[in-house]
MMTF fields as JSON, N, C-alpha, C and O atoms, coordinates in Angstrom:
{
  "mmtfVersion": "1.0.0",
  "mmtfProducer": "UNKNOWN",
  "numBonds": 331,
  "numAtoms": 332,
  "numGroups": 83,
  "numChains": 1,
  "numModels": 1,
  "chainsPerModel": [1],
  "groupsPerChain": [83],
  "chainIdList": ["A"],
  "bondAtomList": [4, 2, 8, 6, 12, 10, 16, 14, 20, 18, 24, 22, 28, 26, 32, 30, 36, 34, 40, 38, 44, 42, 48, 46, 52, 50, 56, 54, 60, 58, 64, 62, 68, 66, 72, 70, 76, 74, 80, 78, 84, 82, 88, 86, 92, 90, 96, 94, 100, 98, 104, 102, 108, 106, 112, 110, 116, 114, 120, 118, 124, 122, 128, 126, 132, 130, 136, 134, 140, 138, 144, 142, 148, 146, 152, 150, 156, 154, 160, 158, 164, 162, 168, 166, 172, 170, 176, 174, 180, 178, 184, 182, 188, 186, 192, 190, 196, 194, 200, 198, 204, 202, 208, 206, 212, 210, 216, 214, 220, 218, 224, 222, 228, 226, 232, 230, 236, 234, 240, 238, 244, 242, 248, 246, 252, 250, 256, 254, 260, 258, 264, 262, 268, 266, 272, 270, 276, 274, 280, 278, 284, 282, 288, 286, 292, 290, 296, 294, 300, 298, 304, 302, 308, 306, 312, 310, 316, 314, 320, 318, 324, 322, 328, 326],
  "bondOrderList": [1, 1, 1, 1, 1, 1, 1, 1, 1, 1, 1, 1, 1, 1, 1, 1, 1, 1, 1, 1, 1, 1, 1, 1, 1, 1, 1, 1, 1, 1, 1, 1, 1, 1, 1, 1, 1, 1, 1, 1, 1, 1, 1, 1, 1, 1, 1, 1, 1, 1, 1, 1, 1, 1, 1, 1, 1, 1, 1, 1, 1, 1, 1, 1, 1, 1, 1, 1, 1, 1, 1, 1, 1, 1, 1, 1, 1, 1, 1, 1, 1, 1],
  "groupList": [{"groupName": "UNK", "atomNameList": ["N", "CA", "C", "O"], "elementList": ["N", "C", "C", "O"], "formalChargeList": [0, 0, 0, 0], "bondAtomList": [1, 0, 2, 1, 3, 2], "bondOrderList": [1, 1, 2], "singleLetterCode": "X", "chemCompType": "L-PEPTIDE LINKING"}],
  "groupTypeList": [0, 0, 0, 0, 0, 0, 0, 0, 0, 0, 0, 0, 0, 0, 0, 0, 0, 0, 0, 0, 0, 0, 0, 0, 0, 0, 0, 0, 0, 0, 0, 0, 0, 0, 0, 0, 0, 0, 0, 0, 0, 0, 0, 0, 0, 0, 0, 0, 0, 0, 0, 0, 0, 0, 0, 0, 0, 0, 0, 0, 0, 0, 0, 0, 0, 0, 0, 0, 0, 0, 0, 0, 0, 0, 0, 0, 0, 0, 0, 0, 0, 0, 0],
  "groupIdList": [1, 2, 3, 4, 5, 6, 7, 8, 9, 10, 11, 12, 13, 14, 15, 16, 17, 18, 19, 20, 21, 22, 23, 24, 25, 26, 27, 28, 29, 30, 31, 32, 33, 34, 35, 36, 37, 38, 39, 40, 41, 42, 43, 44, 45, 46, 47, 48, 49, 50, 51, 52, 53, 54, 55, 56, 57, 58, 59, 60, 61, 62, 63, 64, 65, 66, 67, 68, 69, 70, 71, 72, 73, 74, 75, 76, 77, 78, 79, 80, 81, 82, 83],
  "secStructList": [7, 7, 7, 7, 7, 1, 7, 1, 1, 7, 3, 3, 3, 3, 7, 7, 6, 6, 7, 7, 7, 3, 3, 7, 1, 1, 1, 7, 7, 1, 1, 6, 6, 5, 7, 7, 1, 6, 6, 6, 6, 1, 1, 7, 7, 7, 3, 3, 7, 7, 7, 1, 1, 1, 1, 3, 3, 3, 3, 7, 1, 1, 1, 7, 7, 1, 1, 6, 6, 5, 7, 7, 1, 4, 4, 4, 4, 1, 7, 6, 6, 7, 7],
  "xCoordList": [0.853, 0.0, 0.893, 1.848, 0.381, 1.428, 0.437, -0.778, 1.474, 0.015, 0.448, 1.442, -0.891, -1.136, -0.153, 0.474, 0.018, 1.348, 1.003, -0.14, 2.379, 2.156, 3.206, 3.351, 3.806, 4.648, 5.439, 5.903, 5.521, 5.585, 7.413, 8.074, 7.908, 9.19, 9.803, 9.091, 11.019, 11.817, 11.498, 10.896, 12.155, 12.207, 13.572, 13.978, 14.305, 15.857, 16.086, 15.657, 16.873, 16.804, 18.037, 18.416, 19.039, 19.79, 19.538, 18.55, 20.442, 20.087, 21.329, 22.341, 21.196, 22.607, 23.148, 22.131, 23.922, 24.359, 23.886, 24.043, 23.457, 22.657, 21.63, 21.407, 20.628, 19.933, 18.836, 19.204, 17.327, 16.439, 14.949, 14.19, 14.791, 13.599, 12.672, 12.932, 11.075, 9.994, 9.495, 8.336, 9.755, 9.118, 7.73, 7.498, 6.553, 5.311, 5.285, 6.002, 4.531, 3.993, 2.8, 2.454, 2.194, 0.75, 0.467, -0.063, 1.015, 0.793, 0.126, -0.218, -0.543, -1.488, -0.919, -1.577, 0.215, 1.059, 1.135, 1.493, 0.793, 0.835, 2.447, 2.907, 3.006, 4.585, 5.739, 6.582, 5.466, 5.589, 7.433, 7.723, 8.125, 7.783, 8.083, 8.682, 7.808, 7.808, 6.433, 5.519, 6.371, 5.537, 4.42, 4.218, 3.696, 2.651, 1.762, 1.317, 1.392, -0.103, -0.895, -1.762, -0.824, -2.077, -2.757, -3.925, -1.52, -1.971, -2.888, -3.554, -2.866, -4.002, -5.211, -5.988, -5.333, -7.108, -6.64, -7.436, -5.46, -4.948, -4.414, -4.47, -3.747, -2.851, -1.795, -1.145, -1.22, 0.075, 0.933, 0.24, 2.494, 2.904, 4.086, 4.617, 4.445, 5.825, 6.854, 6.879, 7.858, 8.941, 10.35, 10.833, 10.826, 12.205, 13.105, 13.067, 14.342, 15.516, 16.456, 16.044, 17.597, 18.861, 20.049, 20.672, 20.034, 21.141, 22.444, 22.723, 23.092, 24.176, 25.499, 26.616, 25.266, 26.271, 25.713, 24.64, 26.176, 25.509, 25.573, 26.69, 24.632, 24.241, 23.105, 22.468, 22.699, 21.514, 20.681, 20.874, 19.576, 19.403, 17.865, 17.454, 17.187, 16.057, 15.101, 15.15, 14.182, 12.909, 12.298, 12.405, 11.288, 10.543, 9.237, 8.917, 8.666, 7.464, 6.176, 5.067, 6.347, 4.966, 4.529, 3.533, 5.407, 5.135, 5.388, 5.469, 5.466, 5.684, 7.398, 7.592, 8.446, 9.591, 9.669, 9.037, 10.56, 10.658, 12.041, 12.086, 12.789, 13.88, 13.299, 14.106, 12.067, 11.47, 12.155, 12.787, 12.592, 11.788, 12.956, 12.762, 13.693, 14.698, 13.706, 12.845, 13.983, 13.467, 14.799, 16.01, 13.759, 14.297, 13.849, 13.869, 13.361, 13.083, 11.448, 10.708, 10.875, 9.711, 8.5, 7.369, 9.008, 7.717, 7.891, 7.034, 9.038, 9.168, 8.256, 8.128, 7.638, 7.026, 5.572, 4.845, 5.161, 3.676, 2.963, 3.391, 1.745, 0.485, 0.36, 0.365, 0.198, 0.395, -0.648, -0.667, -1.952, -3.45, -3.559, -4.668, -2.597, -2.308, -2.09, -1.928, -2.068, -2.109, -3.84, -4.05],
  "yCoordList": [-1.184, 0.0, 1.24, 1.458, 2.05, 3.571, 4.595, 4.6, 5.414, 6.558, 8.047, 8.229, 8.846, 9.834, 10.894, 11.503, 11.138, 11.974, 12.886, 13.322, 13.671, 15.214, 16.165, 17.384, 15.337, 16.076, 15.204, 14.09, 15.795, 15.205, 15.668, 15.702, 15.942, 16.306, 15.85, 16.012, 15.315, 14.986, 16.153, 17.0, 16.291, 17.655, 17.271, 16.534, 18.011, 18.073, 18.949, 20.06, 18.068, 18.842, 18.501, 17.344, 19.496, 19.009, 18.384, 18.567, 17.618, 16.412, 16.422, 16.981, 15.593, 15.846, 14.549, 13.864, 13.91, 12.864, 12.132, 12.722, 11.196, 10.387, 10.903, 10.251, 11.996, 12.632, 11.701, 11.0, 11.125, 10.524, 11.191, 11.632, 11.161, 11.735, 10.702, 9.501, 11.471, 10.645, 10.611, 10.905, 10.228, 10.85, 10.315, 9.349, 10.914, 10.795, 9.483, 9.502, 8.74, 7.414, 7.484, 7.003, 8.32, 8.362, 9.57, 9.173, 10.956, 12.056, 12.614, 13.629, 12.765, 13.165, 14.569, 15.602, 14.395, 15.675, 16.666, 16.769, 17.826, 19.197, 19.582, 20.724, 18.64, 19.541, 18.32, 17.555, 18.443, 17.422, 17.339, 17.9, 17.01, 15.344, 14.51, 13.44, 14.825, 14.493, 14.107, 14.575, 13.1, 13.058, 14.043, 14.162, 14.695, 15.316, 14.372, 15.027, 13.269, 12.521, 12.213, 11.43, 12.883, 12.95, 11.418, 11.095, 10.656, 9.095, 8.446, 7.44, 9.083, 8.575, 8.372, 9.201, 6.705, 6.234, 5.478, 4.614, 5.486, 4.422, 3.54, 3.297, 3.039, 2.039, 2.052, 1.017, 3.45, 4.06, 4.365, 4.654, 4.364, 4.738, 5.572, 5.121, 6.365, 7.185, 6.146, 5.451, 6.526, 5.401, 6.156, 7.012, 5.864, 6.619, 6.004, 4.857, 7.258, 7.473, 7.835, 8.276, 7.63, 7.993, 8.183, 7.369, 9.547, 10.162, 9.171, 8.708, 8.977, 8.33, 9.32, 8.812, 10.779, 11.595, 13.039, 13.043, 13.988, 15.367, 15.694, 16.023, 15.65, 15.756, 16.366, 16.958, 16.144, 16.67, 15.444, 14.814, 15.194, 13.949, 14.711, 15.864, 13.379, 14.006, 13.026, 11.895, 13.422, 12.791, 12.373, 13.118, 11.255, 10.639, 12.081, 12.292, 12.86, 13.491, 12.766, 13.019, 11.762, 11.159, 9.576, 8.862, 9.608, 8.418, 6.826, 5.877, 6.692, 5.605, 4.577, 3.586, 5.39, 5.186, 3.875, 3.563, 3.278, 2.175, 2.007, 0.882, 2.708, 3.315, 4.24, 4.691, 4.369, 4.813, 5.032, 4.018, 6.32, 7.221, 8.147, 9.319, 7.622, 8.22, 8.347, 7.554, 9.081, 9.612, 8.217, 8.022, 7.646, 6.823, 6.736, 5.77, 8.153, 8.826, 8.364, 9.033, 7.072, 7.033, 8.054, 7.783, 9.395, 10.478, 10.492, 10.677, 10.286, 10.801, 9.746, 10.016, 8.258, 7.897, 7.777, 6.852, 8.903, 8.68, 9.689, 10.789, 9.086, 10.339, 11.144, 10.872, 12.544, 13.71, 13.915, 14.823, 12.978, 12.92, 12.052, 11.691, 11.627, 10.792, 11.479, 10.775, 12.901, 13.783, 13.969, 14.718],
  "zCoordList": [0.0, 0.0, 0.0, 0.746, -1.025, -1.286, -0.427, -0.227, -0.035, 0.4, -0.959, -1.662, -0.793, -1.387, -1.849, -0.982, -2.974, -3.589, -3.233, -3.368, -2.405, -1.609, -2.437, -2.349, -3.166, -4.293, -5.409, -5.167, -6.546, -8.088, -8.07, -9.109, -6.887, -6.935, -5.531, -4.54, -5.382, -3.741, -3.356, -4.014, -1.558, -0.505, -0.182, 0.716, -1.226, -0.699, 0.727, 1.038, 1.408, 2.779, 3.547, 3.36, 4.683, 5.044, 6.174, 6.885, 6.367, 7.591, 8.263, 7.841, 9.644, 10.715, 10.791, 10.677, 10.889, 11.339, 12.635, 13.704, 12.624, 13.37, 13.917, 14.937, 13.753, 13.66, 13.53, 12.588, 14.035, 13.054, 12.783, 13.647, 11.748, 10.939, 10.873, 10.798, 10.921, 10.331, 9.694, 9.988, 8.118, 7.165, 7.136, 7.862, 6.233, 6.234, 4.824, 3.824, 5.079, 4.582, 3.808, 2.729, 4.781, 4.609, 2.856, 1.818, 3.108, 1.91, 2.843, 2.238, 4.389, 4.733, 5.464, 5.59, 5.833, 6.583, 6.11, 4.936, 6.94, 6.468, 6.75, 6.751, 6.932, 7.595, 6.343, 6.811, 4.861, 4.333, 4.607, 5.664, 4.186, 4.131, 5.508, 5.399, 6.393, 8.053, 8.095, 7.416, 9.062, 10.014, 10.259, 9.05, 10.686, 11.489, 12.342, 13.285, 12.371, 12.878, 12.31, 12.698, 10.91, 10.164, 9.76, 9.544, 9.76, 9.532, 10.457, 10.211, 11.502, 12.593, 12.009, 11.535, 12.121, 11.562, 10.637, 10.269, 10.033, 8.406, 9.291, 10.497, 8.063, 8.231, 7.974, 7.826, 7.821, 7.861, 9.137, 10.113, 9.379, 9.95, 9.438, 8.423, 9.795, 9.383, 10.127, 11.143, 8.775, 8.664, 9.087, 8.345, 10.043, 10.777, 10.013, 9.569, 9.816, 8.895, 10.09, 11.163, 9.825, 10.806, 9.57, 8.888, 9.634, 8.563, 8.863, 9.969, 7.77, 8.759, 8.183, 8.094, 7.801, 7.98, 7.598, 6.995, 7.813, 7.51, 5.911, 5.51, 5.046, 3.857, 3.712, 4.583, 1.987, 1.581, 1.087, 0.048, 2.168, 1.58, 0.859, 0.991, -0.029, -0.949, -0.629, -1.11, 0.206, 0.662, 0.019, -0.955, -0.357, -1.406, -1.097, 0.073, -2.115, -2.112, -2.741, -2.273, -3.926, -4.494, -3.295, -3.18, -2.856, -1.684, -2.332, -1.553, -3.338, -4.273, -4.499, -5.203, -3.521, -4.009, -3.12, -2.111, -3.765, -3.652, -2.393, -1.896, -2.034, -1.614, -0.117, 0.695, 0.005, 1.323, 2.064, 2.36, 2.902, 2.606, 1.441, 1.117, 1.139, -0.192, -1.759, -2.141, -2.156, -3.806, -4.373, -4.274, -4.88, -6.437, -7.802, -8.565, -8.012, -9.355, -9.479, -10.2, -8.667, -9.566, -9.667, -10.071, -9.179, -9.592, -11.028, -11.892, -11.142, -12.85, -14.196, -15.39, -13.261, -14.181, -13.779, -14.14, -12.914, -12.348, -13.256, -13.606, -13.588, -14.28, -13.351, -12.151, -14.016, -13.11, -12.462, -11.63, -12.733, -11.952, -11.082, -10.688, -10.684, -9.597, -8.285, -7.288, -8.177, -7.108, -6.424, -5.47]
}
């Protein structure tokens, strides 16, 4: 199960070293691509990341990547009405 495309593009973002993030699973978060709660009631959970050095990492935004919660290009082959 994919959740809802919150963007047709990654959220390049810097990150800290051992730092861990929650990215959103669901598409339902207003604070994309994190976590918020919003999954409360699915069957989603946000999926924790632990940078493992200070970079720019690129968040999956269409929710589809296969590489969770990392961008592995597949926005680039989704119909754009899939939002």
């Amino acid at each position: 199960m994919k959740g809802k495309v919150a963007s047709f593009t990654p959220f390049p973002l810097e990150v800290e070293k051992d730092k861990t993030y929650y990215w959103c699973a669901c598409g339902l978060s207003k604070k994309q691509p994190f976590c918020d709660g919003s999954h409360k009631g699915t069957d989603f959970s946000p999926v924790a990341w632990t940078a493992p050095r200070d970079q720019v990492a690129f968040f999956c935004g269409c929710k589809q990547s296969g590489k969770a919660p990392l961008c592995d290009g597949t926005h680039s082959n989704l119909p754009k009405d899939e939002a």
